[in-house]
Coordinates of C-alpha atoms and ligand atoms in Angstrom, one line a residue:
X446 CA -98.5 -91.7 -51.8
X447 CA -96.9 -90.6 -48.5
X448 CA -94.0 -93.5 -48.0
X449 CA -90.5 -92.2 -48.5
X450 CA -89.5 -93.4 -51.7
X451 CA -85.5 -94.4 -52.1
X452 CA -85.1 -92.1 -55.9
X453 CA -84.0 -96.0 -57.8
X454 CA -88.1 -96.8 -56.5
X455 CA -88.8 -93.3 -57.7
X456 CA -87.5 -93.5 -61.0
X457 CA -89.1 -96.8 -61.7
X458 CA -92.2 -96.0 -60.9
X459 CA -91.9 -92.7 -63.1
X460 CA -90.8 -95.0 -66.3
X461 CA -93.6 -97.1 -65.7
X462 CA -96.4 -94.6 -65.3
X463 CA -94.4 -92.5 -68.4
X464 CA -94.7 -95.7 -70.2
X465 CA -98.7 -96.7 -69.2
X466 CA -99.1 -92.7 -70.1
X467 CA -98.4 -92.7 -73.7
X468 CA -101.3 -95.4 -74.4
X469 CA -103.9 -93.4 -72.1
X470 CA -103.1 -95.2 -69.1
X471 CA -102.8 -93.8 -65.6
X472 CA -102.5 -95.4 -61.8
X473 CA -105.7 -94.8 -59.7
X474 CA -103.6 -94.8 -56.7
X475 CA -101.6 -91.2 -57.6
X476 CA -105.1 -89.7 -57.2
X477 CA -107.9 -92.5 -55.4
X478 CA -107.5 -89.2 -52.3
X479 CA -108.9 -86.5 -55.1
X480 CA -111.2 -88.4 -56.7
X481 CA -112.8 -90.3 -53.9
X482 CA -113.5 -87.7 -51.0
X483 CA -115.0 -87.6 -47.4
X484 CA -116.9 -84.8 -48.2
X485 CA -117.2 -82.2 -50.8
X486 CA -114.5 -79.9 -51.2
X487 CA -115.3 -77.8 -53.6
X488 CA -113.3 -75.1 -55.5
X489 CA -116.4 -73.0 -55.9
X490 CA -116.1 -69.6 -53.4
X491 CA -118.4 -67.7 -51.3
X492 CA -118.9 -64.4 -53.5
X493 CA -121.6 -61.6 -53.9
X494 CA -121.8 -59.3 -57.5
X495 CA -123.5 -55.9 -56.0
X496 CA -125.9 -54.7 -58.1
X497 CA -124.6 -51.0 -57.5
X498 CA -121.2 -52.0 -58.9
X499 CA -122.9 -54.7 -61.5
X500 CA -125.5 -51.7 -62.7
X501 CA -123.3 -49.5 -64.2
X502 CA -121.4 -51.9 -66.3
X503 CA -124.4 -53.3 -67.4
X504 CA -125.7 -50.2 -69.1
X505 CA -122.0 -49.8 -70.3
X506 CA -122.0 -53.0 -72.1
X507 CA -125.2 -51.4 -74.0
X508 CA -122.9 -48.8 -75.5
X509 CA -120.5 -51.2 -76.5
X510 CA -122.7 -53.9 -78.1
X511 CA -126.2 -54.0 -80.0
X512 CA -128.2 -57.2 -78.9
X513 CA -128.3 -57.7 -82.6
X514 CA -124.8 -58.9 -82.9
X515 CA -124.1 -60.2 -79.3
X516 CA -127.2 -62.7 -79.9
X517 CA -127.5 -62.2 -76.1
X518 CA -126.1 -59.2 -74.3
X519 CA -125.4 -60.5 -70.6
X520 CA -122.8 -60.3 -68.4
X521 CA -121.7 -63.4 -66.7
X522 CA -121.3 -64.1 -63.1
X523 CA -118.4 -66.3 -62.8
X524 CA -117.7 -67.7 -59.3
X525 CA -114.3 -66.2 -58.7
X526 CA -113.0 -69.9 -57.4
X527 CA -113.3 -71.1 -61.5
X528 CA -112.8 -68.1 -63.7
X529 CA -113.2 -68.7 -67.1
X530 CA -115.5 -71.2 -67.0
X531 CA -118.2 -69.5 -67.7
X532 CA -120.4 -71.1 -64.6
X533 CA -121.6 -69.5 -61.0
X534 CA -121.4 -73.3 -59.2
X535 CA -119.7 -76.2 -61.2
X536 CA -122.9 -77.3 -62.5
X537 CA -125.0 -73.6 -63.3
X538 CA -124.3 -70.9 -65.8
X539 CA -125.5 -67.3 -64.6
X540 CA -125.8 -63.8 -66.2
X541 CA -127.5 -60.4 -66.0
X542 CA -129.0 -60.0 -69.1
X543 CA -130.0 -56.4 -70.9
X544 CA -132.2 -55.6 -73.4
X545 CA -132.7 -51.9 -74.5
X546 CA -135.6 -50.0 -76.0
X547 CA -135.9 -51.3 -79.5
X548 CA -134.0 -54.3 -79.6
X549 CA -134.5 -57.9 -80.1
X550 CA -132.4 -60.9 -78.9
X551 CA -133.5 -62.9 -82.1
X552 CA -135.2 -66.2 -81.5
X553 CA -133.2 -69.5 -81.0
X554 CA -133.8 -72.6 -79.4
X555 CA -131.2 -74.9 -77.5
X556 CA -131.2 -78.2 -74.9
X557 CA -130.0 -76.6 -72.2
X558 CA -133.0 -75.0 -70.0
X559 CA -132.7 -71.3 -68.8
X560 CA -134.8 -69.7 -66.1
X561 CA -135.1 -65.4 -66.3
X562 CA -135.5 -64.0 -62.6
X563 CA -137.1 -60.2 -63.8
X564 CA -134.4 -57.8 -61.8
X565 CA -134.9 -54.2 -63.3
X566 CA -137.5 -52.4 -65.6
X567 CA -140.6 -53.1 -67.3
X568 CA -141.7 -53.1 -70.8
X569 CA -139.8 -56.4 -72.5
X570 CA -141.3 -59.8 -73.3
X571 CA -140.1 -63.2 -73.7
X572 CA -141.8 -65.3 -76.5
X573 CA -141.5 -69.4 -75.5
X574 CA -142.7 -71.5 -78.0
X575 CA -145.6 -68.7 -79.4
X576 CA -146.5 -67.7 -76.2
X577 CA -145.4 -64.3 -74.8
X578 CA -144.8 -63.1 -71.4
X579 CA -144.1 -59.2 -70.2
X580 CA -141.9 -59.3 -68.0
X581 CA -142.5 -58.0 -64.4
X582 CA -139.4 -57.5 -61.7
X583 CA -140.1 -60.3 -59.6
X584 CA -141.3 -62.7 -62.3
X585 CA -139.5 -66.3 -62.6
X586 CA -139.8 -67.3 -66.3
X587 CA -138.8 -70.7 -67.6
X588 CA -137.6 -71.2 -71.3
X589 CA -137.8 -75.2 -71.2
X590 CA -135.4 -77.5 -73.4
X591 CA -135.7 -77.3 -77.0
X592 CA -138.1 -74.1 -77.0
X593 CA -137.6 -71.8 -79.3
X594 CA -137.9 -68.1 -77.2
X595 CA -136.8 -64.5 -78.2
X596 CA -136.6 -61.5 -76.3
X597 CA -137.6 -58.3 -77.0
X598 CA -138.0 -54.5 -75.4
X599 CA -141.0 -52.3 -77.6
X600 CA -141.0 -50.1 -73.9
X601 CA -139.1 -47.1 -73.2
X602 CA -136.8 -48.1 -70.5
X603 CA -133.8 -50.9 -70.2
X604 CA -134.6 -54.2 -69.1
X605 CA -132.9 -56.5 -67.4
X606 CA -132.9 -59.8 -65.7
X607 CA -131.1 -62.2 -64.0
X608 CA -130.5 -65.9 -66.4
X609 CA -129.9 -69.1 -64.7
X610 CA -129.1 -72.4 -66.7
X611 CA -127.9 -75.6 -66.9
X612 CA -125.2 -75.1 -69.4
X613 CA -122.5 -77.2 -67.0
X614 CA -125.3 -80.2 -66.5
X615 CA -125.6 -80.3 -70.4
X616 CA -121.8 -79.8 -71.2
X617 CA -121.1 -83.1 -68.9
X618 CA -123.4 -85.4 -70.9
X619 CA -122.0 -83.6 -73.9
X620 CA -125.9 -83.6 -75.0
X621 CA -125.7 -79.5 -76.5
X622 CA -127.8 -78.8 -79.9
X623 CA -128.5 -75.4 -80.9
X624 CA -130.5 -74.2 -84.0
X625 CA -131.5 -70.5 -84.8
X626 CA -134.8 -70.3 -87.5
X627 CA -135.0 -67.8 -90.2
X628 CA -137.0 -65.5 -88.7
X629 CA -135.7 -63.3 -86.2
X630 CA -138.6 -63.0 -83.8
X631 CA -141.6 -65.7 -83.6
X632 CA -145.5 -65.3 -85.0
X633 CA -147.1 -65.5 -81.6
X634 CA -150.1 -67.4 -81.1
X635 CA -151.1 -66.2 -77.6
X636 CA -149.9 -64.9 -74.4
X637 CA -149.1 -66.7 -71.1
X638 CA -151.6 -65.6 -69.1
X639 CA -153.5 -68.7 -70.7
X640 CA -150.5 -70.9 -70.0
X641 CA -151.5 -69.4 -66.1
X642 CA -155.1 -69.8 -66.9
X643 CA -154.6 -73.5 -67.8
X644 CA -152.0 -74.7 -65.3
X645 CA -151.7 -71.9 -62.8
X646 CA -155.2 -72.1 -61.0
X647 CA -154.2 -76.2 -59.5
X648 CA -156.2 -77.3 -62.7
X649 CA -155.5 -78.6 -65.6
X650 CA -157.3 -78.9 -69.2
X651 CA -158.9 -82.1 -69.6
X652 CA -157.0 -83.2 -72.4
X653 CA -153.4 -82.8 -70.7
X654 CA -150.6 -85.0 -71.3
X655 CA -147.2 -84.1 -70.6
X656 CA -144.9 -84.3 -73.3
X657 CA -141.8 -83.2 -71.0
X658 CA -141.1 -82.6 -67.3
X659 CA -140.6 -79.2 -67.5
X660 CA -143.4 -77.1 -66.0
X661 CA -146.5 -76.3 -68.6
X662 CA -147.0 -73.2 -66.4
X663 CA -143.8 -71.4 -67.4
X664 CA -144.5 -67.9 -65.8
X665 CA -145.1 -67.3 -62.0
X666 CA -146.1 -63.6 -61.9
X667 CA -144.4 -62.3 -58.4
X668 CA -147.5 -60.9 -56.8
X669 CA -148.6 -64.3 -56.9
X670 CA -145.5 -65.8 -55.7
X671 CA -145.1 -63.5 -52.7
X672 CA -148.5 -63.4 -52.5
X673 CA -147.8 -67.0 -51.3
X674 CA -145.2 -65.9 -48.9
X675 CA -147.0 -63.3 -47.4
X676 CA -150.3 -65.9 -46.5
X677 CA -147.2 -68.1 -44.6
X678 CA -145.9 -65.2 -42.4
X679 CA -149.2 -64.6 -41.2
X680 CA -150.0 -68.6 -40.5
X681 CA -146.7 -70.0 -39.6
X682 CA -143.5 -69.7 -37.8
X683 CA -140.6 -68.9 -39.4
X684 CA -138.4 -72.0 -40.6
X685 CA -135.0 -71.1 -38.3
X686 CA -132.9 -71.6 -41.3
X687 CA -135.0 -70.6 -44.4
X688 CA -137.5 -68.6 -43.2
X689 CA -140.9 -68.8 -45.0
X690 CA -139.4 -70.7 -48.2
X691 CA -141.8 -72.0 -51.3
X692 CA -140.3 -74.0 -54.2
X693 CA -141.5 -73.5 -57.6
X694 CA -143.2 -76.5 -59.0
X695 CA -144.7 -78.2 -62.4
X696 CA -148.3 -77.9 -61.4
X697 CA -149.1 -81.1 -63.2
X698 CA -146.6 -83.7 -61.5
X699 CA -145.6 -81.4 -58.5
X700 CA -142.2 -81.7 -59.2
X701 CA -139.5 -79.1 -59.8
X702 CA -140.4 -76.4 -61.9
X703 CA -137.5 -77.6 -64.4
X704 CA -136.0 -80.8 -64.3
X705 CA -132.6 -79.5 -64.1
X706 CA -133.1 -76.5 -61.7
X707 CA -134.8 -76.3 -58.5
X708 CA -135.8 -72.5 -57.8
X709 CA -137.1 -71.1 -54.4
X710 CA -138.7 -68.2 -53.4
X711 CA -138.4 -67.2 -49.7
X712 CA -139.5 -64.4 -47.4
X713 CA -137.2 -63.6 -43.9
X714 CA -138.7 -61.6 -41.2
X715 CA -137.1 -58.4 -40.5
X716 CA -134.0 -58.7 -37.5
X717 CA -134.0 -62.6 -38.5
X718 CA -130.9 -64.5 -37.1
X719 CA -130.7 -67.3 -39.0
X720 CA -129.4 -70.4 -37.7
X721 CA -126.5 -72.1 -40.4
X722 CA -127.5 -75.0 -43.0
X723 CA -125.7 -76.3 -45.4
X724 CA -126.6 -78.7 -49.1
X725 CA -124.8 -80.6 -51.6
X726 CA -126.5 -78.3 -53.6
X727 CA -124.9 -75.4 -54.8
X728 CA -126.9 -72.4 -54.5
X729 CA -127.5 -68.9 -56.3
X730 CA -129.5 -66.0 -54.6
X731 CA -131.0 -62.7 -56.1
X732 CA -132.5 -60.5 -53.8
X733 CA -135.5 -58.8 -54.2
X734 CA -136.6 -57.0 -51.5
X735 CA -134.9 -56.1 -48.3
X736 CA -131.3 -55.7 -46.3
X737 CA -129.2 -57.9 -43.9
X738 CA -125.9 -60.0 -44.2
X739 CA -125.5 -63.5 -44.9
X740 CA -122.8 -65.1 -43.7
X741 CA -121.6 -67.9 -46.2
X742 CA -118.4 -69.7 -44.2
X743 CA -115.9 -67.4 -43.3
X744 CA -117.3 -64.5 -45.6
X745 CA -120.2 -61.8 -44.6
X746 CA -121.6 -59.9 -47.4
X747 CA -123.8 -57.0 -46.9
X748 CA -126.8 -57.8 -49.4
X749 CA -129.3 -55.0 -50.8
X750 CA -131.9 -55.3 -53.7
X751 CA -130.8 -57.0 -57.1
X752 CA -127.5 -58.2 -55.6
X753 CA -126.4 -61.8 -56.4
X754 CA -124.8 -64.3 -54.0
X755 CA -123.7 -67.9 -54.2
X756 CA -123.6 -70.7 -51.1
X757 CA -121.4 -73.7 -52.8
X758 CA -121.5 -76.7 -51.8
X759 CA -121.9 -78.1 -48.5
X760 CA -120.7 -74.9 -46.8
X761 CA -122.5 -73.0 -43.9
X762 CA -124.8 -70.5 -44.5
X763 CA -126.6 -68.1 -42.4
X764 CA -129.1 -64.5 -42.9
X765 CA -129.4 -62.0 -40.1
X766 CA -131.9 -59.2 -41.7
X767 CA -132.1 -55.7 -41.5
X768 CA -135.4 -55.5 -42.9
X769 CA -138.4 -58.0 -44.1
X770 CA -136.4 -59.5 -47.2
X771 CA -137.8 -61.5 -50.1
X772 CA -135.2 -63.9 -51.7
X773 CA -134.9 -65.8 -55.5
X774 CA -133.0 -69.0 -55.7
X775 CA -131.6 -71.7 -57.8
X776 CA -129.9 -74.7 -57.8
X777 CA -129.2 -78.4 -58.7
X778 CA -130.9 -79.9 -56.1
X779 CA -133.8 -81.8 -58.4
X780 CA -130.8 -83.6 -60.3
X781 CA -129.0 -84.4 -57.0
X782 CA -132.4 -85.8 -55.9
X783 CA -133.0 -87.7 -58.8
X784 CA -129.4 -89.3 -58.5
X785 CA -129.9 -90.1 -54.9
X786 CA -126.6 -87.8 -54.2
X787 CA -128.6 -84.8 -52.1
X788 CA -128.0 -83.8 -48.9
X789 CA -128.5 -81.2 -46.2
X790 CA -128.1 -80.5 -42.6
X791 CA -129.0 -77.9 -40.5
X792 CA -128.0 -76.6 -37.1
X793 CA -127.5 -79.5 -34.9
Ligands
GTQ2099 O1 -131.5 -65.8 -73.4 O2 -131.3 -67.6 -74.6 O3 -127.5 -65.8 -70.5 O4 -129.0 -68.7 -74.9 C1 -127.0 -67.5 -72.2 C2 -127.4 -68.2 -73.3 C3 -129.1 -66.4 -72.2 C4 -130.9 -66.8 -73.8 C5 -127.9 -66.6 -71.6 C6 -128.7 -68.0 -73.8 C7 -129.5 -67.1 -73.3

């Protein structure tokens, strides 16, 4: 309210809303100009965790903790616009997650969905319901809703990757269930080279009926990925914004790969100067390959290999490579779509 109030006005209006207050009442028009916005605004900031700061205290925390007793030894990436919330954009959860020689992150299963983006070292697996994975830098592995997974390192070097979930999305609808079995580790039945075998050639067994909407196929091997990227570059132009960009998708109803989280894989030519775009969706980046700056509103971060950035909301972004990079990212955007709410522009 912008009038000039005379303080007698003032002081009624306090008694009232004091009074309205203590039985859980409040007036809309104290805060219709918050709630009900032009466009979003949000508290979520530009940031980037570099991997050569991030590294080191990653293997720290292996000194300090066994994965036994953390469950899960990760180190959240909190955007620095919401500390202590526990969340990268107001609706994802993100973490580096390390898993030494020896050591199992015992099985569990939970509602929220979790995707692992393979950053550093070879030798672990992920179990998902039965099936196991190895896990390959590069790889995008999804542990769907409600499957049970466990992680574990029988190699000789440290593992560690890059998580990405939905813990914000499932914390809203206050829909969060969480069970742990007796076992520490699951009997697995098979690898998922089938689960590629099955869903990963664009067939699918005769007998398939989807029993989720999560993908079936729930490991995309990077060779294949960039493979992907790789067969653009030498077809097509470069989008101006996104380069040559690929989305991940449930091979049996070309959708999202998860219902929750849209992830992306893209590939920008070296001395790219991207032109700005901006989406509701909030987005996180890994890098995998490559050098250049990206230039999220007023900030410019230098990014390198294994670094993490986020664009929030409806904020300009821009790249401008040094070299030919290859990019991971994730975001809302199948729930926005879903909801009608999504919405981009690029560079008029
Ligand atoms: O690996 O199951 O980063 O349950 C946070 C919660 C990873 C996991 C996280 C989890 C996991």
């Amino acid at each position: 309210m912008s009038a000039v109030l005379k303080s007698n006005e003032q002081a009624e209006r306090k008694a009232y809303y004091d009074k309205i207050g203590k039985a859980d009442v409040a007036p809309l028009w104290e805060v219709l100009h918050g709630l009900v916005i032009k466009e979003p605004k949000s508290p979520c900031q530009p940031a980037i965790w570099k991997w050569q700061q991030m590294r080191p205290w990653i293997m720290e925390s292996g000194q300090l903790i066994t994965a036994e007793e953390a469950e899960r030894r990760v180190l959240i990436l909190e955007n620095p616009g919401v500390r202590g919330k526990s969340r990268i954009t107001n609706s994802l959860y993100a973490g580096l997650q390390l898993i030494l020689p020896g050591e199992i992150a015992r099985a569990h299963r939970h509602t929220q969905s979790a995707l692992r983006f393979v950053i550093e070292g070879k030798g672990a697996y992920t179990t998902v319901d039965g099936e196991r994975v190895n896990m390959t830098p590069g790889d995008f592995i999804i542990t769907p809703s409600w499957c049970w997974h466990d992680h574990g390192n029988p190699g000789n070097e440290p593992v560690i990757w890059l998580d990405g979930l939905d813990v914000q999305i499932v914390e809203l609808l206050d829909a969060q269930f969480m069970e742990r079995p007796d076992e520490k580790s699951q009997k697995t039945r098979g690898t998922a080279g089938s689960a590629l075998a099955r869903f990963g050639q664009t067939m699918l067994p005769l007998n398939y009926k989807a029993s989720t909407s999560t993908s079936p196929l729930f490991w995309y091997p990077y060779d294949r990925s960039r493979g992907a990227l790789e067969e653009l570059k030498g077809a097509e132009d470069p989008h101006p914004s996104h380069g040559w960009k690929l989305q991940y998708v449930n091979p049996a109803n070309g959708k999202s790969a998860m219902p929750t989280i849209g992830t992306y894989l893209q590939m920008l030519p070296k001395n790219f100067r991207g032109k700005n775009y901006r989406a509701t969706d909030a987005t996180a980046f890994t890098v995998m390959e490559g050098t250049g700056k990206v230039i999220i509103g007023d900030r410019t971060f230098e990014y390198e290999p294994k670094d993490v950035f986020i664009a929030p909301s409806w904020i300009n972004y821009r790249f401008e490579t040094t070299a030919e990079s290859v990019i991971f990212s994730f975001s809302d955007r199948p729930v926005q779509q879903a909801l009608d709410l999504w919405r981009e522009q690029d560079a008029a």
